[in-house]
């Protein structure tokens, strides 16, 4: 169902930017809302200006975060920007200096913000770019990026009025000393988390919001195996994806013709590189029964060096020109984002999904010229 896929892929659908998709979701609101509520425990929010599936992950993962954000300060500044925008009506304009003054006032008792520091100005630039990209603000005059070089640079913005719907709703104040577990479970504090609606919501969220569910999550993996028929029917109806269950993992496999954006494998150059790395690991190392390969970081780095020597000729120019350290970092970031890689101190663990998705050059490929013979 293309409407549900759009809701999954996008933070929200703004009517002014995509009226066709907005009205398509609106026309199918009851079916979409019922599925979101009954299977995911999530709200489908329909407003005159936008529609949004409130996507709450079953568990916070290291790869989850906002695109372009690099530091905890970025998230703190975003919160201050949302506080500032909450007092602005739709269409109300403001300048950057008003915002920066307001942040200094609000941040006083929480964190130290100093606009004379390049790192702090650069962080705000990232936040404002993100706010613009998701439709919280429109830029009317000026260039936000110039603020990083000069704190006196001003920019004229307009509030879209959507900021008050950006954050999820909580049933109690987050200032009441809530932990990550409290935030994940706050709507279901007094129930058994391994039974009934809560477990169903958690399992469906893991399948739809995460790349894979591993067998070491025993309660959820067992639940998937026990009612695989019903889950498969629900998932295929809403996404056209196939539920695959292996000894060590359960995941959704996309049809060849699909409209999903952030998937693995994909047409990205780094996706091909990781496929080749997975192939090398699977065919040169002994796979234990739990399908998890643990090694030191230097051992992993040496595998990447071998990969570079044997495959670099077919990579894009960007990756051919990277240092081995840069390639290794790119691989780790990408594999982490698809739950294929775990890094604890100096120990690296290659997770089971890496062994299920592999790729190699065709047999007639010439590794010296980077072309097929």
XYZ file of C-alpha atoms in Angstrom:
373
model
C 0.000 0.000 0.000
C 1.843 3.073 -1.270
C 0.215 5.394 1.279
C 1.602 3.386 4.204
C 5.043 3.196 2.577
C 5.045 7.000 2.244
C 4.144 7.343 5.920
C 6.973 4.979 6.870
C 9.561 6.692 4.694
C 8.792 10.297 5.546
C 8.762 12.168 8.839
C 5.461 13.732 7.801
C 3.635 14.618 4.600
C 3.019 18.359 4.236
C -0.015 19.175 2.124
C 1.510 22.289 0.535
C 4.510 20.255 -0.668
C 2.752 17.049 -1.742
C -1.038 17.503 -1.932
C -1.562 14.320 -3.967
C -0.026 12.045 -1.323
C -1.663 14.007 1.501
C -5.149 13.527 0.068
C -4.432 9.892 -0.801
C -3.565 9.207 2.852
C -6.601 11.203 3.969
C -8.879 9.120 1.740
C -7.491 5.929 3.305
C -7.191 7.332 6.800
C -9.388 4.799 8.610
C -7.578 1.737 7.241
C -4.155 3.285 7.861
C -5.056 4.565 11.322
C -6.538 1.215 12.389
C -3.373 -0.635 11.341
C -1.094 1.908 13.039
C -3.080 1.740 16.277
C -3.799 -1.998 16.440
C -0.491 -3.399 15.139
C 2.057 -0.698 16.000
C 0.476 1.145 18.916
C 1.231 4.389 17.035
C -0.933 7.384 16.223
C -1.680 8.560 12.712
C -2.070 12.331 13.071
C -4.163 14.063 10.403
C -4.232 17.876 10.397
C -5.270 20.440 7.770
C -1.609 21.111 6.904
C 0.001 17.689 7.253
C -0.335 14.004 8.078
C 2.172 12.137 10.246
C 2.681 8.567 11.420
C 4.194 8.894 14.892
C 6.977 6.338 14.574
C 8.165 5.268 18.028
C 10.913 2.607 17.920
C 10.582 -0.478 20.110
C 14.110 0.074 21.378
C 16.553 2.960 20.999
C 19.453 1.895 18.779
C 22.860 3.470 18.287
C 22.161 4.161 14.595
C 18.979 6.087 15.312
C 19.385 9.839 15.142
C 18.591 12.898 13.071
C 20.379 13.236 9.706
C 23.320 15.618 9.783
C 23.517 15.853 13.573
C 27.010 15.265 14.966
C 26.922 16.176 18.652
C 24.701 16.147 21.745
C 24.712 19.930 21.480
C 22.825 19.671 18.173
C 19.929 17.933 19.931
C 19.939 20.426 22.802
C 19.833 23.345 20.358
C 16.973 21.715 18.451
C 14.962 21.594 21.680
C 15.615 25.300 22.259
C 14.588 26.072 18.666
C 11.318 24.151 19.206
C 10.677 26.108 22.425
C 11.219 29.355 20.521
C 8.997 28.318 17.600
C 6.196 27.186 19.909
C 5.407 30.852 20.543
C 5.353 31.706 16.844
C 2.186 31.544 14.771
C 2.020 30.156 11.271
C 3.529 32.710 8.893
C 5.134 34.777 11.663
C 8.614 35.964 10.764
C 11.692 36.293 12.948
C 15.419 36.899 12.567
C 18.266 34.648 13.617
C 19.551 37.062 16.276
C 16.196 36.868 18.083
C 16.551 33.100 18.187
C 20.159 33.123 19.377
C 19.314 35.548 22.209
C 16.382 33.361 23.233
C 18.590 30.248 23.257
C 21.135 31.933 25.546
C 18.321 32.831 27.950
C 16.790 29.333 27.997
C 20.087 27.456 28.023
C 21.523 29.225 31.058
C 20.573 26.582 33.625
C 20.850 23.577 31.285
C 23.967 23.809 29.142
C 26.603 26.353 28.227
C 26.048 27.999 24.836
C 28.593 30.518 23.571
C 28.137 32.026 20.114
C 31.771 33.190 20.069
C 32.729 29.509 19.679
C 32.822 28.214 16.102
C 31.682 24.726 17.213
C 28.509 26.152 18.779
C 27.696 28.309 15.750
C 28.295 25.360 13.412
C 25.949 23.222 15.521
C 23.170 25.811 15.205
C 23.702 25.936 11.441
C 23.156 22.161 11.289
C 19.999 22.488 13.380
C 18.539 25.296 11.269
C 19.276 23.387 8.060
C 17.468 20.389 9.501
C 14.537 22.556 10.661
C 14.233 23.930 7.140
C 14.503 20.488 5.508
C 11.612 19.037 7.549
C 9.392 22.093 7.059
C 9.547 23.764 10.494
C 10.776 27.046 9.002
C 11.137 28.801 5.673
C 14.145 31.001 4.880
C 13.176 34.363 3.421
C 16.383 36.334 3.289
C 20.021 35.542 4.048
C 22.244 32.480 4.250
C 22.219 30.394 7.441
C 25.629 28.850 6.702
C 27.320 32.284 7.040
C 26.478 32.298 10.764
C 29.169 29.647 11.266
C 31.800 32.162 10.132
C 30.328 35.289 11.709
C 27.992 35.462 14.714
C 26.752 38.868 13.491
C 25.266 37.373 10.326
C 21.467 37.598 10.384
C 18.839 35.640 8.486
C 15.097 36.208 8.090
C 12.899 33.149 8.682
C 9.200 32.338 8.736
C 7.544 29.829 11.062
C 5.343 27.259 9.330
C 3.393 26.532 12.511
C 4.305 22.826 12.404
C 6.881 22.870 15.211
C 4.333 22.089 17.954
C 3.657 18.726 16.259
C 7.310 17.778 15.792
C 7.943 16.003 19.105
C 5.929 12.977 20.181
C 3.337 13.307 22.918
C 4.069 11.863 26.365
C 1.563 10.892 29.009
C 3.684 12.481 31.754
C 6.410 15.159 31.914
C 9.845 13.991 30.759
C 11.296 16.184 33.524
C 10.170 13.592 36.092
C 13.506 11.790 35.863
C 12.468 9.487 33.010
C 15.091 6.998 31.788
C 15.345 5.658 28.225
C 13.393 2.570 29.331
C 10.689 4.800 30.824
C 10.400 6.748 27.575
C 10.157 3.551 25.511
C 7.527 2.035 27.801
C 5.791 5.116 29.180
C 2.392 4.389 27.666
C 2.282 0.909 29.149
C 3.858 1.220 32.584
C 1.491 -1.084 34.471
C 1.219 -4.040 32.100
C 3.185 -7.197 31.363
C 5.503 -6.215 28.489
C 5.714 -9.793 27.188
C 1.967 -10.274 26.708
C -0.982 -8.931 24.742
C -1.077 -5.659 22.871
C 2.279 -4.415 24.113
C 4.234 -7.372 22.748
C 2.382 -7.216 19.417
C 3.153 -3.495 19.120
C 6.800 -4.040 20.014
C 7.295 -6.862 17.521
C 5.603 -5.069 14.614
C 7.628 -1.926 15.373
C 10.865 -3.897 15.344
C 10.032 -5.466 11.995
C 8.885 -2.230 10.346
C 11.176 0.353 11.989
C 14.394 -1.699 12.237
C 16.414 -3.759 9.733
C 16.260 -7.092 11.599
C 15.092 -8.937 14.720
C 17.762 -11.325 16.037
C 17.117 -14.650 17.770
C 18.800 -13.487 20.990
C 15.672 -11.380 21.526
C 14.024 -14.643 22.522
C 10.516 -13.482 23.484
C 10.002 -11.406 20.335
C 11.707 -13.845 17.973
C 9.579 -16.695 19.355
C 6.446 -14.586 18.929
C 7.327 -13.941 15.279
C 7.841 -17.656 14.610
C 4.618 -18.647 16.384
C 2.296 -16.310 14.473
C 4.348 -15.894 11.305
C 1.306 -16.477 9.104
C -0.655 -13.552 10.519
C 2.358 -11.242 10.577
C 3.233 -12.178 6.994
C -0.326 -11.421 5.865
C -0.393 -8.023 7.609
C 3.045 -6.977 6.356
C 2.461 -8.020 2.757
C -0.902 -6.235 2.678
C 0.563 -2.918 3.857
C 4.070 -2.931 2.339
C 4.394 -5.736 -0.279
C 7.433 -6.922 1.720
C 8.119 -10.594 2.421
C 8.729 -11.819 5.962
C 11.837 -14.023 6.028
C 12.624 -16.047 9.151
C 16.027 -17.715 9.540
C 17.606 -19.589 12.427
C 19.239 -16.438 13.768
C 17.165 -13.570 12.396
C 13.811 -12.362 11.075
C 13.578 -9.521 8.568
C 11.469 -7.958 5.860
C 12.666 -8.517 2.292
C 11.592 -5.957 -0.287
C 10.234 -6.759 -3.736
C 12.649 -5.944 -6.573
C 10.433 -3.070 -7.707
C 10.003 -1.005 -4.552
C 9.738 2.656 -3.615
C 11.636 2.485 -0.324
C 14.616 4.833 -0.029
C 16.893 3.782 2.842
C 17.388 0.072 2.152
C 20.171 -2.485 1.923
C 21.352 -3.425 -0.629
C 20.895 -0.216 -2.594
C 22.476 1.667 -5.480
C 24.818 3.522 -3.111
C 28.533 2.876 -3.594
C 29.003 2.068 0.093
C 26.285 -0.593 -0.191
C 28.306 -2.430 -2.857
C 31.455 -2.182 -0.739
C 29.698 -3.691 2.294
C 28.266 -6.508 0.142
C 31.809 -7.314 -0.989
C 33.088 -7.203 2.583
C 30.287 -9.530 3.717
C 31.207 -11.948 0.919
C 34.859 -11.917 1.944
C 34.051 -12.555 5.616
C 31.585 -15.338 4.827
C 33.982 -17.125 2.493
C 37.242 -16.742 4.403
C 36.268 -17.097 8.051
C 34.756 -19.864 10.153
C 31.131 -19.054 11.020
C 30.158 -20.109 14.583
C 26.778 -21.651 15.403
C 25.338 -18.328 16.588
C 26.477 -16.716 13.288
C 28.255 -13.903 15.171
C 31.940 -13.357 14.392
C 33.935 -11.566 17.074
C 37.382 -10.107 16.504
C 39.600 -7.217 17.556
C 39.449 -3.898 15.731
C 42.943 -4.421 14.219
C 41.760 -7.785 12.833
C 38.729 -6.116 11.254
C 40.917 -3.338 9.868
C 43.191 -5.913 8.225
C 40.150 -7.444 6.465
C 39.234 -4.012 5.109
C 42.809 -3.576 3.834
C 42.502 -6.877 1.918
C 39.142 -5.729 0.562
C 40.650 -2.462 -0.669
C 43.546 -4.246 -2.395
C 41.300 -6.707 -4.208
C 38.247 -4.569 -5.023
C 39.204 -0.890 -5.053
C 39.499 -0.713 -8.839
C 35.735 -1.051 -9.272
C 34.724 1.499 -6.640
C 33.586 5.044 -7.267
C 36.226 7.804 -7.333
C 35.188 9.036 -3.874
C 35.991 5.714 -2.218
C 39.058 4.978 -4.349
C 40.635 8.189 -3.064
C 39.833 7.606 0.623
C 42.467 6.448 3.097
C 42.000 2.940 4.571
C 40.973 4.559 7.877
C 38.287 6.614 6.121
C 36.955 3.575 4.237
C 36.858 1.582 7.485
C 34.912 4.336 9.267
C 32.411 4.570 6.389
C 31.913 0.801 6.448
C 31.373 0.755 10.224
C 28.849 3.602 10.113
C 26.908 1.969 7.299
C 26.941 -1.541 8.777
C 25.852 -0.187 12.161
C 22.906 1.575 10.541
C 21.646 -1.807 9.300
C 22.389 -3.787 12.484
C 25.217 -5.758 10.878
C 27.982 -4.517 13.138
C 28.547 -4.100 16.870
C 31.535 -2.318 18.393
C 32.324 -2.649 22.116
C 35.571 -0.991 23.185
C 38.190 -2.865 21.091
C 35.960 -5.819 20.178
C 34.125 -5.980 16.870
C 31.157 -8.295 16.266
C 29.873 -9.019 12.762
C 26.177 -9.788 13.220
C 24.187 -12.497 11.337
C 22.530 -10.186 8.805
C 25.947 -9.506 7.244
C 26.248 -13.147 6.211
C 22.834 -13.226 4.544
C 23.422 -10.344 2.138
C 26.632 -10.695 0.129
C 27.961 -9.664 -3.266
C 31.000 -10.088 -5.501
C 32.255 -8.955 -8.886
C 31.231 -11.109 -11.867
C 33.635 -13.907 -12.822
C 34.811 -12.053 -15.947
C 35.721 -8.905 -13.981
C 39.325 -7.684 -14.394
C 40.494 -6.385 -10.999
C 43.399 -4.484 -12.558
C 41.422 -2.490 -15.102
C 38.141 -2.298 -13.155
C 36.210 -3.631 -16.166
C 34.620 -6.852 -17.344
C 36.681 -8.773 -19.870
